[in-house]
Short mmCIF file of C-alpha atoms in Angstrom, two decimals:
data_model
loop_
_atom_site.label_atom_id
_atom_site.label_comp_id
_atom_site.label_asym_id
_atom_site.label_seq_id
_atom_site.Cartn_x
_atom_site.Cartn_y
_atom_site.Cartn_z
CA UNK A 142 24.73 17.89 -7.97
CA UNK A 143 22.44 17.80 -11.00
CA UNK A 144 21.82 14.09 -10.41
CA UNK A 145 20.74 14.80 -6.84
CA UNK A 146 18.35 17.52 -7.97
CA UNK A 147 16.87 15.38 -10.72
CA UNK A 148 16.25 12.34 -8.52
CA UNK A 149 13.49 12.77 -5.94
CA UNK A 150 15.33 10.79 -3.31
CA UNK A 151 12.82 11.73 -0.61
CA UNK A 152 10.25 9.61 -2.49
CA UNK A 153 12.72 6.72 -2.73
CA UNK A 154 13.12 6.88 1.05
CA UNK A 155 9.35 6.96 1.49
CA UNK A 156 8.96 3.98 -0.85
CA UNK A 157 11.44 2.01 1.25
CA UNK A 158 9.54 2.90 4.43
CA UNK A 159 6.24 1.89 2.82
CA UNK A 160 7.74 -1.41 1.63
CA UNK A 161 8.97 -2.21 5.13
CA UNK A 162 5.54 -1.27 6.48
CA UNK A 163 3.85 -3.70 4.07
CA UNK A 164 6.21 -6.49 5.15
CA UNK A 165 5.55 -5.66 8.81
CA UNK A 166 1.80 -5.78 8.18
CA UNK A 167 2.04 -9.31 6.83
CA UNK A 168 4.48 -10.41 9.53
CA UNK A 169 1.83 -9.44 12.09
CA UNK A 170 -1.10 -10.65 10.00
CA UNK A 171 -1.27 -14.30 11.04
CA UNK A 172 -0.74 -13.97 14.81
CA UNK A 173 -3.04 -10.99 15.26
CA UNK A 174 -5.95 -13.03 13.89
CA UNK A 175 -5.27 -16.07 16.07
CA UNK A 176 -4.21 -14.61 19.42
CA UNK A 177 -6.72 -13.82 22.11
CA UNK A 178 -7.60 -10.13 22.04
CA UNK A 179 -6.95 -10.11 25.81
CA UNK A 180 -3.34 -11.18 25.24
CA UNK A 181 -0.76 -8.40 25.69
CA UNK A 182 1.05 -9.64 22.58
CA UNK A 183 -2.15 -9.05 20.59
CA UNK A 184 -2.24 -5.44 21.77
CA UNK A 185 1.40 -4.90 20.78
CA UNK A 186 0.70 -6.29 17.30
CA UNK A 187 -2.37 -4.08 17.07
CA UNK A 188 -0.27 -1.02 17.90
CA UNK A 189 2.31 -1.96 15.26
CA UNK A 190 -0.33 -2.39 12.56
CA UNK A 191 -2.25 0.72 13.55
CA UNK A 192 0.92 2.77 13.18
CA UNK A 193 1.64 1.75 9.57
CA UNK A 194 -1.76 1.78 7.88
CA UNK A 195 -0.43 4.49 5.53
CA UNK A 196 1.74 2.00 3.62
CA UNK A 197 -0.37 1.22 0.53
CA UNK A 198 -2.03 4.68 0.34
CA UNK A 199 1.41 6.27 0.26
CA UNK A 200 2.47 4.01 -2.62
CA UNK A 201 -0.57 5.17 -4.59
CA UNK A 202 0.06 8.82 -3.73
CA UNK A 203 3.68 8.62 -4.86
CA UNK A 204 2.60 7.16 -8.19
CA UNK A 205 -0.08 9.81 -8.59
CA UNK A 206 2.38 12.58 -7.86
CA UNK A 207 4.70 11.32 -10.57
CA UNK A 208 2.41 9.95 -13.29
CA UNK A 209 -0.14 12.78 -13.24
CA UNK A 210 2.57 15.38 -13.75
CA UNK A 211 1.34 17.37 -16.80
CA UNK A 212 4.87 17.27 -18.23
CA UNK A 213 4.78 13.46 -18.29
CA UNK A 214 2.86 12.28 -21.34
CA UNK A 215 1.46 8.74 -21.17
CA UNK A 216 -0.20 7.69 -24.44
CA UNK A 217 -2.57 4.73 -24.28
CA UNK A 218 0.02 2.59 -26.05
CA UNK A 219 2.53 3.30 -23.28
CA UNK A 220 -0.08 3.03 -20.54
CA UNK A 221 -1.08 -0.48 -21.56
CA UNK A 222 2.15 -1.59 -23.21
CA UNK A 223 4.36 -0.61 -20.28
CA UNK A 224 2.59 0.09 -16.99
CA UNK A 225 -0.37 -2.28 -17.09
CA UNK A 226 1.57 -4.93 -19.04
CA UNK A 227 4.16 -5.03 -16.26
CA UNK A 228 1.44 -5.75 -13.69
CA UNK A 229 -0.11 -8.48 -15.86
CA UNK A 230 3.20 -10.26 -16.46
CA UNK A 231 4.15 -10.11 -12.78
CA UNK A 232 0.76 -11.43 -11.73
CA UNK A 233 0.74 -14.27 -14.27
CA UNK A 234 4.19 -15.51 -13.27
CA UNK A 235 4.09 -15.09 -9.50
CA UNK A 236 0.55 -16.28 -9.00
CA UNK A 237 1.65 -19.53 -10.68
CA UNK A 238 4.65 -19.79 -8.34
CA UNK A 239 2.42 -19.26 -5.31
CA UNK A 240 -0.06 -21.90 -6.50
CA UNK A 241 2.72 -24.42 -6.99
CA UNK A 242 3.91 -23.74 -3.45
CA UNK A 243 0.41 -24.00 -1.95
CA UNK A 244 -0.28 -27.22 -3.89
CA UNK A 245 2.99 -28.91 -2.90
CA UNK A 246 2.58 -27.79 0.71
CA UNK A 247 -1.02 -28.99 0.77
CA UNK A 248 -0.10 -32.41 -0.62
CA UNK A 249 2.81 -32.73 1.82
CA UNK A 250 0.61 -31.88 4.83
CA UNK A 251 -2.44 -33.82 3.54
CA UNK A 252 -4.44 -30.57 3.52
CA UNK A 253 -4.81 -30.15 -0.24
CA UNK A 254 -8.51 -30.21 -1.10
CA UNK A 255 -8.80 -28.43 -4.47
CA UNK A 256 -9.51 -29.93 -7.89
CA UNK A 257 -8.09 -28.42 -11.06
CA UNK A 258 -10.94 -25.91 -11.22
CA UNK A 259 -10.16 -24.79 -7.69
CA UNK A 260 -6.46 -24.41 -8.50
CA UNK A 261 -7.30 -22.39 -11.61
CA UNK A 262 -9.70 -20.22 -9.62
CA UNK A 263 -7.07 -19.53 -6.96
CA UNK A 264 -4.53 -18.78 -9.67
CA UNK A 265 -6.80 -16.17 -11.27
CA UNK A 266 -7.59 -14.59 -7.91
CA UNK A 267 -3.95 -14.66 -6.86
CA UNK A 268 -2.38 -14.80 -3.39
CA UNK A 269 -3.55 -12.28 -0.79
CA UNK A 270 -1.03 -9.45 -1.51
CA UNK A 271 -1.89 -9.42 -5.21
CA UNK A 272 -5.11 -7.44 -4.76
CA UNK A 273 -2.64 -4.56 -5.02
CA UNK A 274 -1.87 -5.42 -8.66
CA UNK A 275 -5.56 -5.48 -9.59
CA UNK A 276 -6.10 -2.17 -7.82
CA UNK A 277 -3.18 -0.45 -9.55
CA UNK A 278 -4.26 -1.74 -12.96
CA UNK A 279 -7.64 -0.15 -12.39
CA UNK A 280 -6.12 3.14 -11.24
CA UNK A 281 -3.73 3.21 -14.20
CA UNK A 282 -6.64 2.76 -16.60
CA UNK A 283 -8.15 6.06 -15.37
CA UNK A 284 -5.00 8.12 -15.98
CA UNK A 285 -6.14 9.64 -19.33
CA UNK A 286 -9.26 11.02 -17.62
CA UNK A 287 -7.45 12.13 -14.47
CA UNK A 288 -4.90 14.06 -16.53
CA UNK A 289 -7.76 16.16 -17.88
CA UNK A 290 -9.06 16.85 -14.38
CA UNK A 291 -5.74 17.93 -12.86
CA UNK A 292 -5.20 20.61 -15.52
CA UNK A 293 -7.64 22.75 -13.51
CA UNK A 294 -6.81 23.31 -9.82
CA UNK A 295 -10.43 24.07 -8.84
CA UNK A 296 -11.65 20.95 -10.62
CA UNK A 297 -8.97 18.90 -8.88
CA UNK A 298 -10.06 20.30 -5.51
CA UNK A 299 -13.69 19.51 -6.31
CA UNK A 300 -12.69 15.93 -7.18
CA UNK A 301 -10.85 15.59 -3.86
CA UNK A 302 -13.79 17.12 -1.97
CA UNK A 303 -16.05 14.45 -3.45
CA UNK A 304 -13.48 11.77 -2.59
CA UNK A 305 -13.21 12.76 1.05
CA UNK A 306 -16.89 13.60 1.58
CA UNK A 307 -18.19 10.34 0.15
CA UNK A 308 -15.57 8.28 1.98
CA UNK A 309 -16.73 9.89 5.23
CA UNK A 310 -20.38 9.17 4.47
CA UNK A 311 -19.73 5.62 3.32
CA UNK A 312 -17.41 4.73 6.20
CA UNK A 313 -19.17 6.44 9.09
CA UNK A 314 -22.75 6.89 7.87
CA UNK A 315 -23.91 3.45 8.98
CA UNK A 316 -22.79 4.18 12.55
CA UNK A 317 -25.07 7.23 12.93
CA UNK A 318 -27.58 6.53 15.74
CA UNK A 319 -31.09 5.94 14.49
CA UNK A 320 -30.47 6.84 10.84
CA UNK A 321 -27.44 4.70 9.99
CA UNK A 322 -29.36 2.17 7.93
CA UNK A 323 -31.23 4.95 6.13
CA UNK A 324 -27.99 6.74 5.25
CA UNK A 325 -26.53 3.49 3.97
CA UNK A 326 -29.58 2.82 1.79
CA UNK A 327 -29.41 6.33 0.32
CA UNK A 328 -25.72 5.98 -0.47
CA UNK A 329 -26.30 2.59 -2.08
CA UNK A 330 -29.00 4.15 -4.25
CA UNK A 331 -26.69 6.99 -5.28
CA UNK A 332 -24.13 4.33 -6.24
CA UNK A 333 -21.39 6.97 -6.47
CA UNK A 334 -18.04 5.47 -7.46
CA UNK A 335 -16.46 8.10 -9.68
CA UNK A 336 -14.20 9.84 -7.16
CA UNK A 337 -13.88 7.24 -4.44
CA UNK A 338 -11.49 4.37 -3.87
CA UNK A 339 -7.76 4.43 -4.49
CA UNK A 340 -8.10 6.75 -7.48
CA UNK A 341 -8.74 9.46 -4.87
CA UNK A 342 -5.32 8.79 -3.33
CA UNK A 343 -3.80 8.95 -6.81
CA UNK A 344 -5.15 12.47 -7.41
CA UNK A 345 -4.38 13.52 -3.83
CA UNK A 346 -0.74 12.53 -4.31
CA UNK A 347 -0.50 14.84 -7.30
CA UNK A 348 -2.28 17.73 -5.60
CA UNK A 349 -0.20 17.71 -2.40
CA UNK A 350 2.98 17.61 -4.44
CA UNK A 351 2.02 20.18 -7.06
CA UNK A 352 0.51 22.90 -4.86
CA UNK A 353 1.70 24.75 -1.78
CA UNK A 354 -0.34 24.75 1.40
CA UNK A 355 -0.06 27.22 4.25
CA UNK A 356 2.26 26.37 7.13
CA UNK A 357 -0.70 26.51 9.51
CA UNK A 358 -2.61 23.93 7.45
CA UNK A 359 0.51 21.80 7.04
CA UNK A 360 1.28 21.67 10.75
CA UNK A 361 -2.38 21.05 11.56
CA UNK A 362 -2.28 18.08 9.18
CA UNK A 363 0.82 16.70 10.92
CA UNK A 364 -0.74 17.12 14.36
CA UNK A 365 -3.97 15.45 13.28
CA UNK A 366 -2.04 12.61 11.68
CA UNK A 367 -0.11 11.98 14.89
CA UNK A 368 -3.27 12.07 17.02
CA UNK A 369 -5.12 9.63 14.77
CA UNK A 370 -2.51 6.86 15.11
CA UNK A 371 -3.16 6.05 18.81
CA UNK A 372 -6.86 6.69 18.21
CA UNK A 373 -6.83 4.03 15.49
CA UNK A 374 -5.20 1.59 17.92
CA UNK A 375 -7.72 2.43 20.66
CA UNK A 376 -10.84 2.15 18.48
CA UNK A 377 -9.58 -1.11 16.93
CA UNK A 378 -9.13 -2.52 20.43
CA UNK A 379 -12.61 -1.41 21.51
CA UNK A 380 -14.26 -2.87 18.42
CA UNK A 381 -12.30 -6.11 18.72
CA UNK A 382 -13.25 -6.53 22.38
CA UNK A 383 -16.88 -5.82 21.53
CA UNK A 384 -16.89 -8.40 18.72
CA UNK A 385 -14.53 -10.80 20.51
CA UNK A 386 -12.38 -11.03 17.40
CA UNK A 387 -9.88 -8.85 15.54
CA UNK A 388 -11.87 -6.06 13.87
CA UNK A 389 -9.82 -3.77 11.66
CA UNK A 390 -12.60 -1.54 10.34
CA UNK A 391 -11.02 1.68 11.59
CA UNK A 392 -7.65 0.84 10.04
CA UNK A 393 -8.83 0.00 6.52
CA UNK A 394 -7.02 1.92 3.80
CA UNK A 395 -9.99 4.02 2.66
CA UNK A 396 -11.17 5.14 6.07
CA UNK A 397 -11.06 8.98 6.39
CA UNK A 398 -8.71 8.79 9.38
CA UNK A 399 -6.25 6.76 7.25
CA UNK A 400 -6.59 9.28 4.41
CA UNK A 401 -5.50 12.01 6.85
CA UNK A 402 -2.63 9.95 8.30
CA UNK A 403 -1.37 9.04 4.82
CA UNK A 404 -1.65 12.65 3.64
CA UNK A 405 0.34 13.81 6.65
CA UNK A 406 3.32 11.53 6.10
CA UNK A 407 3.30 12.05 2.32
CA UNK A 408 3.14 15.84 2.75
CA UNK A 409 6.02 15.76 5.22
CA UNK A 410 8.21 14.02 2.67
CA UNK A 411 7.29 16.12 -0.38
CA UNK A 412 7.40 19.42 1.53
CA UNK A 413 10.11 18.89 4.14
CA UNK A 414 12.31 15.86 3.45
CA UNK A 415 12.57 17.06 -0.16
CA UNK A 416 14.67 19.98 1.09
CA UNK A 417 17.40 17.64 2.34
CA UNK A 418 20.52 17.53 0.18
CA UNK A 419 21.24 13.83 -0.11
CA UNK A 420 24.75 12.67 -0.91
CA UNK A 421 25.45 11.01 -4.24
CA UNK A 422 25.99 7.73 -2.41
CA UNK A 423 22.59 8.00 -0.70
CA UNK A 424 20.87 8.92 -3.96
CA UNK A 425 22.29 5.84 -5.69
CA UNK A 426 21.50 3.52 -2.78
CA UNK A 427 17.87 4.58 -2.37
CA UNK A 428 17.42 4.63 -6.15
CA UNK A 429 18.63 1.05 -6.38
CA UNK A 430 16.37 -0.05 -3.52
CA UNK A 431 13.45 1.55 -5.36
CA UNK A 432 14.40 -0.40 -8.48
CA UNK A 433 14.14 -3.62 -6.47
CA UNK A 434 11.01 -2.56 -4.54
CA UNK A 435 8.41 -4.09 -6.86
CA UNK A 436 10.18 -7.45 -6.79
CA UNK A 437 10.36 -7.34 -3.01
CA UNK A 438 6.63 -6.75 -2.86
CA UNK A 439 5.96 -9.69 -5.19
CA UNK A 440 8.06 -12.24 -3.28
CA UNK A 441 7.89 -11.09 0.34
CA UNK A 442 4.71 -13.02 1.19
CA UNK A 443 6.26 -16.26 -0.03
CA UNK A 444 9.46 -15.56 1.92
CA UNK A 445 7.34 -14.84 4.98
CA UNK A 446 5.66 -18.24 4.50
CA UNK A 447 9.02 -20.00 4.32
CA UNK A 448 10.30 -18.23 7.44
CA UNK A 449 7.09 -19.22 9.20
CA UNK A 450 7.80 -22.89 8.44
CA UNK A 451 10.83 -22.63 10.74
CA UNK A 452 8.49 -21.87 13.61
CA UNK A 453 9.63 -18.28 13.96
CA UNK A 454 6.67 -15.90 14.14
CA UNK A 455 5.93 -12.39 15.37
CA UNK A 456 5.20 -13.75 18.85
CA UNK A 457 7.96 -16.36 19.21
CA UNK A 458 9.55 -13.88 21.58
CA UNK A 459 8.26 -10.47 22.65
CA UNK A 460 6.72 -8.73 19.60
CA UNK A 461 8.70 -5.62 20.52
CA UNK A 462 11.79 -7.55 19.43
CA UNK A 463 10.40 -10.20 17.11
CA UNK A 464 8.32 -7.97 14.80
CA UNK A 465 11.09 -5.52 13.78
CA UNK A 466 13.64 -8.33 13.54
CA UNK A 467 11.38 -10.60 11.49
CA UNK A 468 10.40 -7.68 9.25
CA UNK A 469 14.06 -6.95 8.57
CA UNK A 470 14.84 -10.61 7.83
CA UNK A 471 11.90 -11.06 5.44
CA UNK A 472 12.73 -7.81 3.68
CA UNK A 473 16.43 -8.61 3.27
CA UNK A 474 15.75 -12.15 2.04
CA UNK A 475 13.16 -10.78 -0.41
CA UNK A 476 15.67 -8.19 -1.57
CA UNK A 477 18.31 -10.89 -2.09
CA UNK A 478 15.90 -13.06 -4.07
CA UNK A 479 14.92 -10.06 -6.20
CA UNK A 480 18.53 -9.14 -6.91
CA UNK A 481 19.28 -12.71 -8.00
CA UNK A 482 16.17 -12.96 -10.19
CA UNK A 483 16.88 -9.67 -11.93
CA UNK A 484 20.22 -11.08 -13.10
CA UNK A 485 18.42 -13.77 -15.12
CA UNK A 486 18.74 -12.80 -18.81
CA UNK A 487 15.61 -11.73 -20.72
CA UNK A 488 13.02 -12.53 -18.04
CA UNK A 489 14.49 -11.39 -14.72
CA UNK A 490 13.58 -7.71 -14.94
CA UNK A 491 10.24 -8.46 -16.56
CA UNK A 492 8.95 -10.47 -13.58
CA UNK A 493 10.23 -8.19 -10.85
#
């Protein structure tokens, strides 16, 4: 029983859901950008993606809830020697693997057009999912400062107020009739970056976990989160039709509507699912899947590429069937690859 209490299994479950959501996002990513926006399959893919835009924000919130805990001391030596070092090693190794794949594939298909400088540039930028590693390294670097802020509840709330207020102004200000450009110019002149970006999610994850909120506010958050999902799908469709191409502005991770959706699902897990008494077997299973989660994230895009070479995509058959099935296959293959790699002595666990 003590093991169950000690392990926050609800967060392991949420991590698994977020991992599957990331895989689903990339499974849909190619087809949704190439299909006609008038195609019914495009609309189905749009609905899938609009429903899981909380994936990366939730990852950041989980980390914030754990790492900003005042009882968890993280000296600079540990911060850089453990957390950031792990990101650097993973990036260095896997970006090389991706570049080898892209180079070999390009040569095989006669589409390779980079010189050695281009290859080096692509290596340093990394494949498309690896923006996540850069982002987390930046967030981690702010932890010593954030730990000072969260010692005071009022100061934490002020930080979050700035986060949400400036995200609203930055995301919606330009759309204001008549004064949009003026608002944008003013915001650019302010050049406020202190409390915006993913660091806001990091602090929000700690706050929602550490402090109680009234049931009325909690249920209102859930209701708003549910309402915003179909709204996200609708607005994305309208914008895409207007621009005659896929336009995902309303579903970007730092949009205020996504902040609310992500807060809703995270709050539900830390306030409600946390009350569930998981069996020892469930605790161990979800704990182990969490252990493999980082490796799955690192390799899933490459696995998705390999599966795509077979001709199987999210629209090979109806997306209602193909997307969940393909997501499950890519996840399970990525999990298998991660399990095998982690058995390699000395390096396996360091690169996953």
